[in-house]
Amino acid sequence: HTATDWADAIDEVDVFYNLGPNHVHAEPSIAALEAGVPVLCEKPLAPTLETAATMRDAAAAAEVPAGCAFNYRFVPAIRYAKSLIADGELGEIRQVRGRYLQDWLVDPDAPWAWRMDADLAGSGALGDLGAHTVDLLNFLVGDRVGGVETVSGHLKTFVDERPVLDDEGTVSEYRDVTVDDAYTAQIEYESGATGSLEASRVATGHKNDHTVEIHGTAGSLRFSLERLNELELLRTGNRGYETVLVTDESDPYVDHWWPPGHVLGWEHTFVHENYEFLSAVESGEPFSPSFTEAYEVQRVLDAVERSDERGERVSLD
């Protein structure tokens, strides 16, 4: 079966995957949930906090799984890192750092796309990349530090208009860029732990550099998406970091793939994500990350925007 209107498909599908641009997340996803169809929606949940709240409430009222596609939670090294933190290997968590750097918009002649329109995307690097970082840190340390309480953020647009290309690849017009090219933020959690966040789509030389660091009283760890089979770990008593290759059969998800030492790739995160989501659909159990968890990410994104607009540190509403 095929359809050119999502509304025609709602009653015919077992699950609804909403992988469209941010501005079309809400209406189809809510309609599917109201029809009793499980939903997996792309991140960020919505362009605005208000719309994200509506989606969260619709998911809460539905009796089917509703998840947000934060696929980096499903990297084996991230799952291993979470287990170390949960077991207290790093001690009390005091500081976190997260950055997500890309360079696909360095060229001022890079063509305009929907991701550069605030009405369609909500935000730029903040929502496109920063949402991943906020969720990953929430996943890793949220149980130990609580939620984000305060935020000081700054947004920057370096190129304020970009060309629109026609079918022949020639410039037909220029359109305004109404979102950020880069953001930075300082955050504080309920526990008093602090963090620094940044993302950029104009960081020359960085293709998909998503890095998180967790620092505790008994150890630290570092993870880079560009080396996603590895986790750098500093334990008490060690004089430096050790590199752990997370490819053993006992590591999360790895037993479903190749022999030890045979690495996984970016695409495997989506397989793991789909496995977990469809398992939740089959069992009827909740899926994580849920719409509620995605809404918590949206609260941080909204706070960064409010802080930038006001020029001051803000509390999360």
CSV table of C-alpha atoms in Angstrom, one decimal:
chain,number,residue,atom,x,y,z
A,1,HIS,CA,0.0,0.0,0.0
A,2,THR,CA,1.1,3.6,-0.7
A,3,ALA,CA,-0.3,6.9,0.2
A,4,THR,CA,0.5,10.5,-0.4
A,5,ASP,CA,-1.3,11.8,2.7
A,6,TRP,CA,-0.3,10.5,6.1
A,7,ALA,CA,-3.9,10.6,7.3
A,8,ASP,CA,-4.8,7.9,4.8
A,9,ALA,CA,-2.2,5.6,6.3
A,10,ILE,CA,-2.9,5.9,10.0
A,11,ASP,CA,-5.6,3.2,10.2
A,12,GLU,CA,-3.5,0.7,8.1
A,13,VAL,CA,-0.2,0.6,9.9
A,14,ASP,CA,0.9,-1.2,13.0
A,15,VAL,CA,3.4,1.5,14.0
A,16,PHE,CA,3.9,5.1,12.8
A,17,TYR,CA,7.4,6.4,12.1
A,18,ASN,CA,7.5,10.2,11.8
A,19,LEU,CA,10.8,11.1,10.3
A,20,GLY,CA,9.8,14.4,8.7
A,21,PRO,CA,11.0,17.9,9.3
A,22,ASN,CA,10.4,19.3,12.8
A,23,HIS,CA,7.2,21.3,11.9
A,24,VAL,CA,5.4,18.2,10.8
A,25,HIS,CA,6.1,16.1,14.0
A,26,ALA,CA,3.0,17.1,16.0
A,27,GLU,CA,-0.1,16.7,14.0
A,28,PRO,CA,0.6,13.2,12.4
A,29,SER,CA,2.1,11.9,15.6
A,30,ILE,CA,-0.8,13.0,17.8
A,31,ALA,CA,-3.3,11.6,15.3
A,32,ALA,CA,-1.6,8.3,15.3
A,33,LEU,CA,-1.5,8.1,19.1
A,34,GLU,CA,-5.2,9.0,19.3
A,35,ALA,CA,-5.8,6.1,16.9
A,36,GLY,CA,-3.9,3.8,19.2
A,37,VAL,CA,-0.9,3.4,16.9
A,38,PRO,CA,2.6,3.4,18.5
A,39,VAL,CA,4.8,6.3,17.3
A,40,LEU,CA,8.5,6.8,16.9
A,41,CYS,CA,9.2,10.4,16.1
A,42,GLU,CA,12.4,12.1,15.0
A,43,LYS,CA,14.2,14.6,17.3
A,44,PRO,CA,13.9,17.2,18.5
A,45,LEU,CA,10.3,16.5,19.4
A,46,ALA,CA,8.9,19.8,18.0
A,47,PRO,CA,10.0,23.3,17.0
A,48,THR,CA,8.6,24.8,20.2
A,49,LEU,CA,8.2,23.9,23.8
A,50,GLU,CA,4.5,24.5,23.7
A,51,THR,CA,4.0,22.0,20.8
A,52,ALA,CA,6.3,19.5,22.5
A,53,ALA,CA,4.1,19.7,25.6
A,54,THR,CA,1.1,18.9,23.5
A,55,MET,CA,2.8,15.9,22.1
A,56,ARG,CA,3.9,14.8,25.5
A,57,ASP,CA,0.4,15.0,26.8
A,58,ALA,CA,-1.0,13.0,23.8
A,59,ALA,CA,1.5,10.3,24.5
A,60,ALA,CA,0.7,10.2,28.2
A,61,ALA,CA,-3.0,9.7,27.3
A,62,ALA,CA,-2.3,6.9,24.8
A,63,GLU,CA,-2.0,3.3,25.8
A,64,VAL,CA,0.8,2.6,23.3
A,65,PRO,CA,4.5,3.2,23.2
A,66,ALA,CA,5.7,6.6,22.0
A,67,GLY,CA,9.4,7.3,21.6
A,68,CYS,CA,11.8,9.9,20.3
A,69,ALA,CA,14.6,8.9,18.0
A,70,PHE,CA,17.7,9.8,20.1
A,71,ASN,CA,19.7,7.0,18.5
A,72,TYR,CA,23.0,7.7,20.2
A,73,ARG,CA,21.7,6.1,23.4
A,74,PHE,CA,22.0,2.8,21.6
A,75,VAL,CA,25.8,2.9,21.0
A,76,PRO,CA,27.3,0.0,22.9
A,77,ALA,CA,30.0,2.2,24.4
A,78,ILE,CA,27.3,4.6,25.7
A,79,ARG,CA,25.4,1.7,27.3
A,80,TYR,CA,28.7,0.5,28.9
A,81,ALA,CA,29.4,4.1,30.1
A,82,LYS,CA,26.0,4.3,31.7
A,83,SER,CA,26.5,1.1,33.6
A,84,LEU,CA,29.8,2.3,35.0
A,85,ILE,CA,28.2,5.6,36.1
A,86,ALA,CA,25.2,3.8,37.6
A,87,ASP,CA,27.5,1.4,39.5
A,88,GLY,CA,29.3,4.4,41.1
A,89,GLU,CA,32.6,3.8,39.2
A,90,LEU,CA,33.1,7.6,38.8
A,91,GLY,CA,31.9,8.6,42.2
A,92,GLU,CA,29.9,11.8,42.7
A,93,ILE,CA,29.3,13.4,39.3
A,94,ARG,CA,30.6,17.0,39.4
A,95,GLN,CA,31.0,18.2,35.8
A,96,VAL,CA,29.9,17.2,32.3
A,97,ARG,CA,30.9,18.5,28.9
A,98,GLY,CA,29.3,17.9,25.6
A,99,ARG,CA,30.0,19.2,22.1
A,100,TYR,CA,28.7,18.4,18.7
A,101,LEU,CA,30.7,20.0,15.8
A,102,GLN,CA,30.0,19.8,12.1
A,103,ASP,CA,31.2,21.9,9.1
A,104,TRP,CA,28.6,21.4,6.4
A,105,LEU,CA,27.6,25.1,6.5
A,106,VAL,CA,31.1,26.7,6.5
A,107,ASP,CA,30.7,27.7,2.9
A,108,PRO,CA,28.5,30.8,2.7
A,109,ASP,CA,27.2,29.5,-0.6
A,110,ALA,CA,26.0,26.2,0.9
A,111,PRO,CA,22.4,26.0,-0.3
A,112,TRP,CA,19.4,27.0,1.9
A,113,ALA,CA,17.4,24.1,3.4
A,114,TRP,CA,14.4,23.8,5.8
A,115,ARG,CA,16.9,23.4,8.7
A,116,MET,CA,17.7,27.1,8.3
A,117,ASP,CA,14.1,28.3,8.8
A,118,ALA,CA,12.9,28.9,12.4
A,119,ASP,CA,9.3,28.3,11.4
A,120,LEU,CA,10.1,24.8,10.2
A,121,ALA,CA,13.0,23.7,12.4
A,122,GLY,CA,12.5,25.8,15.6
A,123,SER,CA,16.3,26.3,16.0
A,124,GLY,CA,19.5,25.5,14.1
A,125,ALA,CA,22.5,23.8,15.6
A,126,LEU,CA,20.8,24.0,19.0
A,127,GLY,CA,17.9,21.7,18.1
A,128,ASP,CA,19.6,19.8,15.3
A,129,LEU,CA,22.7,18.8,17.3
A,130,GLY,CA,22.3,20.1,20.8
A,131,ALA,CA,19.2,18.1,21.4
A,132,HIS,CA,21.3,14.9,21.0
A,133,THR,CA,23.9,16.2,23.5
A,134,VAL,CA,21.3,17.2,26.1
A,135,ASP,CA,19.6,13.8,25.8
A,136,LEU,CA,22.8,11.8,26.0
A,137,LEU,CA,23.9,13.6,29.1
A,138,ASN,CA,20.4,13.2,30.7
A,139,PHE,CA,20.6,9.5,29.8
A,140,LEU,CA,24.1,9.0,31.3
A,141,VAL,CA,24.0,11.1,34.5
A,142,GLY,CA,20.3,12.1,35.0
A,143,ASP,CA,19.7,9.4,37.6
A,144,ARG,CA,22.6,10.8,39.7
A,145,VAL,CA,22.4,14.6,39.2
A,146,GLY,CA,18.7,15.2,38.5
A,147,GLY,CA,17.4,17.5,35.9
A,148,VAL,CA,18.8,20.7,34.5
A,149,GLU,CA,17.8,23.7,36.8
A,150,THR,CA,19.5,26.7,35.2
A,151,VAL,CA,21.0,27.7,31.9
A,152,SER,CA,23.1,30.5,30.5
A,153,GLY,CA,23.1,30.3,26.7
A,154,HIS,CA,24.2,32.1,23.6
A,155,LEU,CA,23.2,31.6,19.9
A,156,LYS,CA,25.1,32.9,16.9
A,157,THR,CA,24.3,33.1,13.2
A,158,PHE,CA,27.3,33.7,11.0
A,159,VAL,CA,25.7,33.6,7.6
A,160,ASP,CA,22.3,35.4,7.5
A,161,GLU,CA,21.2,34.4,4.0
A,162,ARG,CA,21.8,31.4,1.7
A,163,PRO,CA,21.1,30.6,-2.0
A,164,VAL,CA,18.2,28.5,-3.1
A,165,LEU,CA,19.1,26.3,-6.0
A,166,ASP,CA,16.7,25.3,-8.9
A,167,ASP,CA,16.6,21.9,-10.5
A,168,GLU,CA,19.6,22.7,-12.7
A,169,GLY,CA,21.7,23.7,-9.7
A,170,THR,CA,21.7,27.4,-10.4
A,171,VAL,CA,20.8,30.1,-7.8
A,172,SER,CA,17.2,31.2,-8.2
A,173,GLU,CA,17.0,33.4,-5.1
A,174,TYR,CA,18.4,34.0,-1.6
A,175,ARG,CA,16.5,33.3,1.6
A,176,ASP,CA,17.1,34.5,5.1
A,177,VAL,CA,18.7,32.1,7.7
A,178,THR,CA,16.5,32.6,10.8
A,179,VAL,CA,18.2,30.0,13.1
A,180,ASP,CA,21.6,29.7,14.8
A,181,ASP,CA,24.7,28.3,13.2
A,182,ALA,CA,26.2,27.6,16.6
A,183,TYR,CA,25.4,27.7,20.3
A,184,THR,CA,27.1,27.6,23.6
A,185,ALA,CA,25.6,27.0,27.1
A,186,GLN,CA,26.5,26.6,30.7
A,187,ILE,CA,24.1,24.5,32.8
A,188,GLU,CA,23.6,23.4,36.4
A,189,TYR,CA,21.8,20.3,37.5
A,190,GLU,CA,19.7,19.8,40.6
A,191,SER,CA,22.6,18.2,42.4
A,192,GLY,CA,24.8,21.2,41.9
A,193,ALA,CA,26.8,19.5,39.1
A,194,THR,CA,27.7,21.8,36.2
A,195,GLY,CA,28.1,21.4,32.5
A,196,SER,CA,29.2,23.1,29.4
A,197,LEU,CA,27.6,22.5,26.0
A,198,GLU,CA,28.3,23.6,22.5
A,199,ALA,CA,27.3,22.8,18.9
A,200,SER,CA,28.2,24.2,15.5
A,201,ARG,CA,27.5,23.6,11.9
A,202,VAL,CA,30.3,25.8,10.9
A,203,ALA,CA,33.3,24.2,12.7
A,204,THR,CA,35.8,23.8,10.0
A,205,GLY,CA,37.4,20.3,9.9
A,206,HIS,CA,34.8,18.6,12.0
A,207,LYS,CA,32.4,16.3,10.2
A,208,ASN,CA,30.4,14.6,12.9
A,209,ASP,CA,32.3,15.2,16.1
A,210,HIS,CA,29.9,14.4,19.0
A,211,THR,CA,31.9,14.2,22.2
A,212,VAL,CA,30.8,13.9,25.8
A,213,GLU,CA,32.9,13.9,29.0
A,214,ILE,CA,31.8,13.0,32.5
A,215,HIS,CA,34.0,13.9,35.5
A,216,GLY,CA,33.4,12.5,39.0
A,217,THR,CA,35.2,12.3,42.3
A,218,ALA,CA,36.5,8.8,41.6
A,219,GLY,CA,37.1,8.9,37.8
A,220,SER,CA,36.2,10.3,34.4
A,221,LEU,CA,35.2,9.1,31.0
A,222,ARG,CA,35.2,10.4,27.4
A,223,PHE,CA,33.3,9.3,24.4
A,224,SER,CA,33.6,10.4,20.8
A,225,LEU,CA,31.1,9.4,18.1
A,226,GLU,CA,33.9,9.5,15.6
A,227,ARG,CA,35.4,6.6,17.5
A,228,LEU,CA,32.2,5.0,18.6
A,229,ASN,CA,33.6,1.6,19.4
A,230,GLU,CA,35.8,3.0,22.1
A,231,LEU,CA,35.4,4.5,25.6
A,232,GLU,CA,38.2,6.4,27.3
A,233,LEU,CA,38.1,5.7,31.0
A,234,LEU,CA,40.1,7.1,34.0
A,235,ARG,CA,39.8,5.0,37.1
A,236,THR,CA,40.9,5.7,40.7
A,237,GLY,CA,44.6,5.1,41.0
A,238,ASN,CA,45.4,5.2,37.3
A,239,ARG,CA,47.8,7.8,36.0
A,240,GLY,CA,46.0,8.3,32.8
A,241,TYR,CA,43.0,7.3,30.6
A,242,GLU,CA,42.7,3.8,29.3
A,243,THR,CA,41.0,3.1,26.0
A,244,VAL,CA,38.4,0.4,26.3
A,245,LEU,CA,37.3,-1.3,23.0
A,246,VAL,CA,33.6,-2.0,23.5
A,247,THR,CA,33.3,-5.0,21.1
A,248,ASP,CA,33.2,-8.0,23.4
A,249,GLU,CA,30.2,-10.4,23.3
A,250,SER,CA,29.3,-9.4,26.8
A,251,ASP,CA,29.0,-5.7,25.8
A,252,PRO,CA,25.5,-4.3,25.1
A,253,TYR,CA,24.1,-5.4,21.7
A,254,VAL,CA,27.4,-6.8,20.4
A,255,ASP,CA,26.5,-10.5,20.8
A,256,HIS,CA,23.9,-9.9,18.0
A,257,TRP,CA,26.6,-8.9,15.5
A,258,TRP,CA,30.3,-9.9,14.8
A,259,PRO,CA,33.1,-11.6,16.7
A,260,PRO,CA,35.0,-9.6,19.3
A,261,GLY,CA,37.0,-6.8,17.8
A,262,HIS,CA,34.9,-6.5,14.7
A,263,VAL,CA,33.6,-2.9,15.0
A,264,LEU,CA,30.1,-1.5,14.6
A,265,GLY,CA,29.1,1.6,12.8
A,266,TRP,CA,26.7,4.6,12.9
A,267,GLU,CA,24.0,2.6,11.1
A,268,HIS,CA,23.9,0.0,13.9
A,269,THR,CA,22.6,2.6,16.3
A,270,PHE,CA,19.4,2.7,14.3
A,271,VAL,CA,19.1,-1.1,14.3
A,272,HIS,CA,19.4,-1.2,18.0
A,273,GLU,CA,16.9,1.7,18.4
A,274,ASN,CA,14.4,-0.1,16.2
A,275,TYR,CA,14.9,-3.4,18.0
A,276,GLU,CA,14.1,-1.7,21.3
A,277,PHE,CA,11.2,0.2,20.0
A,278,LEU,CA,9.5,-2.7,18.2
A,279,SER,CA,10.2,-4.9,21.3
A,280,ALA,CA,8.2,-2.3,23.3
A,281,VAL,CA,5.4,-2.4,20.8
A,282,GLU,CA,5.3,-6.2,21.0
A,283,SER,CA,5.3,-6.3,24.8
A,284,GLY,CA,3.3,-3.1,25.4
A,285,GLU,CA,6.0,-1.8,27.7
A,286,PRO,CA,7.0,1.9,27.7
A,287,PHE,CA,9.9,2.8,25.4
A,288,SER,CA,12.8,5.1,26.4
A,289,PRO,CA,13.5,7.7,25.3
A,290,SER,CA,9.9,8.6,25.7
A,291,PHE,CA,8.0,11.7,24.6
A,292,THR,CA,8.3,12.9,28.3
A,293,GLU,CA,12.1,12.5,28.1
A,294,ALA,CA,12.1,14.3,24.8
A,295,TYR,CA,10.1,17.1,26.4
A,296,GLU,CA,12.7,17.5,29.1
A,297,VAL,CA,15.3,18.0,26.4
A,298,GLN,CA,13.0,20.6,24.8
A,299,ARG,CA,12.9,22.5,28.1
A,300,VAL,CA,16.7,22.9,28.0
A,301,LEU,CA,16.6,24.0,24.3
A,302,ASP,CA,13.9,26.6,25.2
A,303,ALA,CA,15.9,27.8,28.2
A,304,VAL,CA,19.0,28.4,26.0
A,305,GLU,CA,16.9,30.5,23.6
A,306,ARG,CA,15.4,32.5,26.4
A,307,SER,CA,18.8,33.1,28.0
A,308,ASP,CA,20.2,34.3,24.7
A,309,GLU,CA,17.2,36.6,24.2
A,310,ARG,CA,17.4,38.1,27.7
A,311,GLY,CA,21.2,38.1,28.0
A,312,GLU,CA,21.0,36.4,31.5
A,313,ARG,CA,20.9,33.1,33.2
A,314,VAL,CA,17.5,31.6,33.4
A,315,SER,CA,15.7,28.8,35.3
A,316,LEU,CA,13.8,26.1,33.5
A,317,ASP,CA,10.1,26.7,33.6
